[in-house]
Tab-separated table of C-alpha atoms in Angstrom:
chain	number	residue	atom	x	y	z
A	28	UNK	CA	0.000	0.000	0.000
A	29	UNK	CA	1.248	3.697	-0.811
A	30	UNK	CA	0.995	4.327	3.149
A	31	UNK	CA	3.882	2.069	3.638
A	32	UNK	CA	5.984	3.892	1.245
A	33	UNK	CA	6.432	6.850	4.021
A	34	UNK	CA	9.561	4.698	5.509
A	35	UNK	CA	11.627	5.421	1.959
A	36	UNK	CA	11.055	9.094	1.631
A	37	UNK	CA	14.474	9.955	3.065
A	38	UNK	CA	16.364	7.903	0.969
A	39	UNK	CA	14.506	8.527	-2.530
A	40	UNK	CA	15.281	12.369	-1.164
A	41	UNK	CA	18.814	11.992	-1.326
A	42	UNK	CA	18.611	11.464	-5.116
A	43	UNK	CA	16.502	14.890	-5.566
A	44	UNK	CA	19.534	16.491	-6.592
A	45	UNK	CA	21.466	14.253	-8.622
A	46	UNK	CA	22.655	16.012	-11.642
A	47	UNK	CA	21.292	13.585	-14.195
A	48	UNK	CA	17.917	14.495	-14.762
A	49	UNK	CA	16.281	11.161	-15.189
A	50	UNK	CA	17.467	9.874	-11.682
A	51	UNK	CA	16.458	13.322	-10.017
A	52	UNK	CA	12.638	12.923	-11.462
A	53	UNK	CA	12.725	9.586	-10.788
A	54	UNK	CA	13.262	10.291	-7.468
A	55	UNK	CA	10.641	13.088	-7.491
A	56	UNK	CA	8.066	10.302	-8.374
A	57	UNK	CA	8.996	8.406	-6.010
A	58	UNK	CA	8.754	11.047	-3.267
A	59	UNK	CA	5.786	12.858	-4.119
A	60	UNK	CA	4.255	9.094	-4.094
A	61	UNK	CA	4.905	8.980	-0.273
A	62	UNK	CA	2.938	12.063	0.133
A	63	UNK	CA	5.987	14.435	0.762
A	64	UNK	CA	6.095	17.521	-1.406
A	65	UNK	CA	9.248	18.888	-1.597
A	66	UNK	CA	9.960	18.191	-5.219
A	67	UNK	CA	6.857	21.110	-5.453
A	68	UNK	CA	7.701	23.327	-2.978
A	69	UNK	CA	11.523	23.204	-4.535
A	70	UNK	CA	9.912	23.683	-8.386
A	71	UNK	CA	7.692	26.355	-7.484
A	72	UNK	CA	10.732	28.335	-5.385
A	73	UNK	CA	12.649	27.563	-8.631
A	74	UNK	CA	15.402	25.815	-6.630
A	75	UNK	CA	18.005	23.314	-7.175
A	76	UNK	CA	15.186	20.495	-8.448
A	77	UNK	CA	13.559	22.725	-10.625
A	78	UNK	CA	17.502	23.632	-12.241
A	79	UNK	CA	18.357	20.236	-12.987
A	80	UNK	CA	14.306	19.057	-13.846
A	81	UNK	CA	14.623	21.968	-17.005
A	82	UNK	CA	11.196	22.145	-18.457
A	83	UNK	CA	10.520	17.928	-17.193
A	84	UNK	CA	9.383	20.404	-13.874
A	85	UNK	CA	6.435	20.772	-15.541
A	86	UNK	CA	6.128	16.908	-14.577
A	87	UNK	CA	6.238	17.587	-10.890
A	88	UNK	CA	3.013	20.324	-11.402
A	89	UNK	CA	0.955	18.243	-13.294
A	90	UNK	CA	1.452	15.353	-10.688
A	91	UNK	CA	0.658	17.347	-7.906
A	92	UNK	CA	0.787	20.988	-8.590
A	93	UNK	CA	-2.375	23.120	-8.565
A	94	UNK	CA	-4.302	25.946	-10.560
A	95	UNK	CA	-2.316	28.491	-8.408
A	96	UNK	CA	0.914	27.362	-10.044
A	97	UNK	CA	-0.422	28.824	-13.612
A	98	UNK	CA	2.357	31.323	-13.474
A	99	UNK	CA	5.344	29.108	-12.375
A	100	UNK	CA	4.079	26.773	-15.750
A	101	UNK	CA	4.734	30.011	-17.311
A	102	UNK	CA	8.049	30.442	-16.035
A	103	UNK	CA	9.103	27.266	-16.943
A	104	UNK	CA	8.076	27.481	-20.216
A	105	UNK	CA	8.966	30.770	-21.080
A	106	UNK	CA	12.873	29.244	-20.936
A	107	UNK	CA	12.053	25.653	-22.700
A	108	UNK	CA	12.915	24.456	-26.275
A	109	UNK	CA	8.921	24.131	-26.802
A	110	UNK	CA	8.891	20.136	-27.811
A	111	UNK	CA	6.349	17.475	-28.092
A	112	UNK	CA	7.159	16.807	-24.490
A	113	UNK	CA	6.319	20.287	-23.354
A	114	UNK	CA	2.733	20.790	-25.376
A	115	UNK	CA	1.594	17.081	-23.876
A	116	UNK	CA	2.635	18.297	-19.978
A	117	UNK	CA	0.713	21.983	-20.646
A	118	UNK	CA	-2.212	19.645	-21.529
A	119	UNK	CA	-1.944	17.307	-18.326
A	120	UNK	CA	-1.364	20.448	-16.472
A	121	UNK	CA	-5.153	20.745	-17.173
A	122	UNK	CA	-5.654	24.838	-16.903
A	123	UNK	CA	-8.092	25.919	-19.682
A	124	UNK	CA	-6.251	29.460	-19.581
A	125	UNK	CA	-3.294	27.503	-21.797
A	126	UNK	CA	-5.648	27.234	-24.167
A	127	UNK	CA	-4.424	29.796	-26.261
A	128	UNK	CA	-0.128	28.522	-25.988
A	129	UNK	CA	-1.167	25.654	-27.387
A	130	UNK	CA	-3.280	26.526	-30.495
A	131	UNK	CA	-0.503	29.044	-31.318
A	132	UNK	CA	1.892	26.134	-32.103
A	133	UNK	CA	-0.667	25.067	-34.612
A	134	UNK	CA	1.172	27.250	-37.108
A	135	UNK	CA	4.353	25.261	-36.122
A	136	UNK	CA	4.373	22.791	-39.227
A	137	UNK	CA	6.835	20.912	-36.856
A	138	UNK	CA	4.628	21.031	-33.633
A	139	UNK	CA	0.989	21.186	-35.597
A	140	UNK	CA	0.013	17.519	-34.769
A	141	UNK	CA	1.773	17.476	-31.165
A	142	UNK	CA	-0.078	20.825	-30.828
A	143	UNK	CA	-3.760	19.397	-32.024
A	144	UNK	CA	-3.070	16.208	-29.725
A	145	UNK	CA	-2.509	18.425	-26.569
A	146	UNK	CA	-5.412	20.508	-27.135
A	147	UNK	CA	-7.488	16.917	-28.073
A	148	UNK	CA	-6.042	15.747	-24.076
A	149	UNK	CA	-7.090	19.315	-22.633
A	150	UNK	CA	-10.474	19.886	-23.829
A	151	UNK	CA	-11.781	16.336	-25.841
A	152	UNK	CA	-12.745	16.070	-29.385
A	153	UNK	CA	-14.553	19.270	-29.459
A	154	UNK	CA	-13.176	20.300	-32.906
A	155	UNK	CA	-12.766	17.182	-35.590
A	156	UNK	CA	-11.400	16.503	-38.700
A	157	UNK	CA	-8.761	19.156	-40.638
A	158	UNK	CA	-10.328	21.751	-38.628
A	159	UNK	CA	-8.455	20.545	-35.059
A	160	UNK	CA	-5.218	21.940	-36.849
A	161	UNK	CA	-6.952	25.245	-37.186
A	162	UNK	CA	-6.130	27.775	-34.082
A	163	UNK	CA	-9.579	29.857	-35.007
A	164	UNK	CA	-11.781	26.638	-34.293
A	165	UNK	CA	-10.338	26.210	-31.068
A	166	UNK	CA	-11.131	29.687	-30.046
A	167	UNK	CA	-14.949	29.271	-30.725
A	168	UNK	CA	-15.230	25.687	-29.265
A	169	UNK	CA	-12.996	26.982	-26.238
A	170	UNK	CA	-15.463	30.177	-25.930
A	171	UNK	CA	-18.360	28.170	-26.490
A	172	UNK	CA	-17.872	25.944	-23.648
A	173	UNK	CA	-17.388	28.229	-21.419
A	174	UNK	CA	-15.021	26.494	-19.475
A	175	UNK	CA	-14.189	27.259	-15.389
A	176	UNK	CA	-10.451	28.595	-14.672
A	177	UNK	CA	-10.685	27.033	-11.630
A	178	UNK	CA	-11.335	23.226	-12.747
A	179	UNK	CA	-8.872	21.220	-14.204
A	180	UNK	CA	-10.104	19.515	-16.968
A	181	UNK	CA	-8.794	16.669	-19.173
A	182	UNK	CA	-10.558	15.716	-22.227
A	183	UNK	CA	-13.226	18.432	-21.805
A	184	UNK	CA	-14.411	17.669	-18.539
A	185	UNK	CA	-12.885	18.035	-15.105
A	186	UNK	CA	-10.154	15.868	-13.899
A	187	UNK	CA	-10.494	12.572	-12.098
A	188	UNK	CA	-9.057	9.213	-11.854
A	189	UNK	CA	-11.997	8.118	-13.731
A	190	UNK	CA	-11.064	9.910	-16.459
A	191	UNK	CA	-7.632	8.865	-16.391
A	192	UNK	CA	-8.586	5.169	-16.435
A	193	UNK	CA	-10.240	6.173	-19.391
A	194	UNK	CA	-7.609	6.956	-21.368
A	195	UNK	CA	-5.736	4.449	-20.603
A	196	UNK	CA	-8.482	1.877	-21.695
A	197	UNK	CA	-8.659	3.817	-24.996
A	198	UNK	CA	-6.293	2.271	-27.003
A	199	UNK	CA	-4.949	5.363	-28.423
A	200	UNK	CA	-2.326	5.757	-26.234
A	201	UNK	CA	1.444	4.345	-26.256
A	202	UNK	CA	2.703	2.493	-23.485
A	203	UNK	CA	5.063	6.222	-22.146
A	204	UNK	CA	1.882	7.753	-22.109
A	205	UNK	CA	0.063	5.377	-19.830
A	206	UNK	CA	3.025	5.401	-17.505
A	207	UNK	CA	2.962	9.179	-17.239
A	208	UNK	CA	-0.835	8.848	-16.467
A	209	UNK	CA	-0.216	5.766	-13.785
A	210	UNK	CA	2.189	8.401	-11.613
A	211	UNK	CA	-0.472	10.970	-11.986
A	212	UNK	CA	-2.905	8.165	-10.464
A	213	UNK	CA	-0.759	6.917	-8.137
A	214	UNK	CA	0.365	10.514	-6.723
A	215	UNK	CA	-3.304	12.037	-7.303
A	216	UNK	CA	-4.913	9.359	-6.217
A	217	UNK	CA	-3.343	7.153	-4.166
A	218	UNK	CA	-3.798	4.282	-6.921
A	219	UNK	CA	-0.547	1.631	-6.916
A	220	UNK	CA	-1.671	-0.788	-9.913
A	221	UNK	CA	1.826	-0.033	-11.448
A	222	UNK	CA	1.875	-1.480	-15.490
A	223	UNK	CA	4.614	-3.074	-16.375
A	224	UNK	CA	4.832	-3.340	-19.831
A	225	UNK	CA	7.059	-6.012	-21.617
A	226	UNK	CA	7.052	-5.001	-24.914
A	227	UNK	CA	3.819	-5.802	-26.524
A	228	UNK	CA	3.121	-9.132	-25.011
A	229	UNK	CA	-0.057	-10.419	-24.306
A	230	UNK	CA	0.325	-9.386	-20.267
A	231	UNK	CA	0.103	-5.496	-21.366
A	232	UNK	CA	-3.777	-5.873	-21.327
A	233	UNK	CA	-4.714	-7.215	-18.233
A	234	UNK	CA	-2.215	-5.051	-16.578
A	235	UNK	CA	-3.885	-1.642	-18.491
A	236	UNK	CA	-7.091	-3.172	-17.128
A	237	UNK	CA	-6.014	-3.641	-13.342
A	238	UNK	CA	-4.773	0.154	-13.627
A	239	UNK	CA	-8.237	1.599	-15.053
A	240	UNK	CA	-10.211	-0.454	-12.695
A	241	UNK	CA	-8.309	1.209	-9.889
A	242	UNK	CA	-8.236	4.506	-10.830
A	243	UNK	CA	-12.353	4.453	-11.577
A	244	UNK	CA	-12.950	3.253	-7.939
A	245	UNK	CA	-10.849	6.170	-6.842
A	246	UNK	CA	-13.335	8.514	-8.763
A	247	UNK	CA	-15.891	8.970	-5.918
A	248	UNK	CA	-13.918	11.018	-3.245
A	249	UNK	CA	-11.945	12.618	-5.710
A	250	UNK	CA	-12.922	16.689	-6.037
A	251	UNK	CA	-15.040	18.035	-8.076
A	252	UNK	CA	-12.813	21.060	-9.379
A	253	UNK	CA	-10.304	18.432	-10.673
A	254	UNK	CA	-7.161	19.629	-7.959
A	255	UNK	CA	-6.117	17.817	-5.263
C-alpha cells in the first residue's frame, strides 16, 4: 500500500539532486508518491530540483501541482525548447487558460500535430477533422464551452481518476503515455496498480485493465474542481 511507502522518503530524497535528470525525477516520483512535497515546494521556489528538472518540472506540477501554479508553468516554459514533451505536460497540467499557448503552435508545421493532440487531451474532441489543426476553431469551441479557470479539466471535462482510467483503456495511447498517467494516479490518487509493460506481449492488457479499474474506484472522493 502507498501508506507504507512513508519509511523510503528519506532515501529517494537523497537522489533529488542528482545532476542527471532522469534519476532526479525519478526520485521526485517516487517522493511525491509517499505524500511528501518537496519536489513542489523546490519547483515552485525555482530551486536546485527545478535547475536540474529543465522544463521535465512541468512533470512535478501536473502530478501534484495546482491551478495556483499557472504562473510558475509560465516560467518554466517561457525558458524551454517548446517540444512534443512540453505541449503534452501543458495539456496534463489541465488549466483551460493555456488554451491559447497551445493553439498558437498550430502554425508550427513541426509542432501542428503534437499541438492538435494536446489541445485533443485538454479539452476532448470538441473540434474534428482538418479543422483541429486550425487555431480559429479552437477559439470558438474553447469560448463556447465556457469552461471554469478554476477546474482542471482533461478531455473536456474536469479531472479525475476516472477519467484517467479512461484513457488508458482507450487504445490510443502508447505504453510512455500510460506510464505518465499511472504516476499521476498513483500521486493524485493514491492508486498503486503499477503497469509493467514487456514489450507488446499479451500481459500489457490485463495489466492496463487492473490500472483503469483502480483509478475508476478512486473517482468517488476525488474533487469536483479536478485539484487535489
Amino acid at each position: 500500500p502507498l501508506r507504507e511507502l512513508s519509511v523510503v522518503s528519506g532515501p529517494l530524497a537523497r537522489w533529488l539532486t542528482y545532476p542527471e535528470r532522469r534519476v532526479a525525477m525519478a526520485a521526485a516520483i517516487g517522493v511525491l508518491r509517499t505524500g511528501d512535497e518537496r519536489p513542489l515546494h523546490d519547483v515552485r521556489m525555482g530551486g536546485p530540483i527545478a535547475g536540474i528538472l529543465g522544463a521535465d518540472a512541468l512533470e512535478i506540477l501536473v502530478l501534484r501541482g495546482d491551478a495556483s501554479d499557472l504562473p510558475v508553468v509560465e516560467a518554466i516554459v517561457a525558458d524551454a525548447k517548446i517540444d512534443a514533451d512540453v505541449l503534452d505536460a501543458l495539456a496534463r497540467f489541465g488549466h483551460p487558460g493555456l488554451w491559447a499557448f497551445l493553439a498558437h503552435h498550430l502554425e508550427d508545421e513541426d509542432l501542428v500535430d503534437d499541438a492538435a493532440e494536446a489541445l485533443e487531451v485538454l479539452f476532448g474532441a470538441r473540434v474534428e477533422g482538418a479543422e483541429g489543426k486550425l487555431a480559429g476553431a479552437w477559439r470558438s469551441a474553447v469560448a463556447e464551452a465556457r469552461l471554469d479557470p478554476g477546474v482542471r479539466y482533461r478531455r473536456g471535462v474536469p479531472f479525475g481518476p476516472g477519467v484517467v482510467a479512461d484513457e488508458c483503456l482507450s487504445g490510443k495511447l502508447p505504453e510512455t503515455a500510460i506510464e505518465r498517467r499511472w504516476a499521476e494516479l498513483s500521486v493524485r490518487a493514491g492508486v498503486d496498480a503499477r503497469p509493467r509493460f514487456a514489450g507488446w506481449s499479451t500481459v500489457r492488457v490485463p495489466q492496463v485493465h487492473a490500472l483503469a479499474a483502480s483509478g475508476r474506484a478512486a473517482q468517488g472522493a476525488y474533487p469536483k474542481n479536478g485539484w487535489r
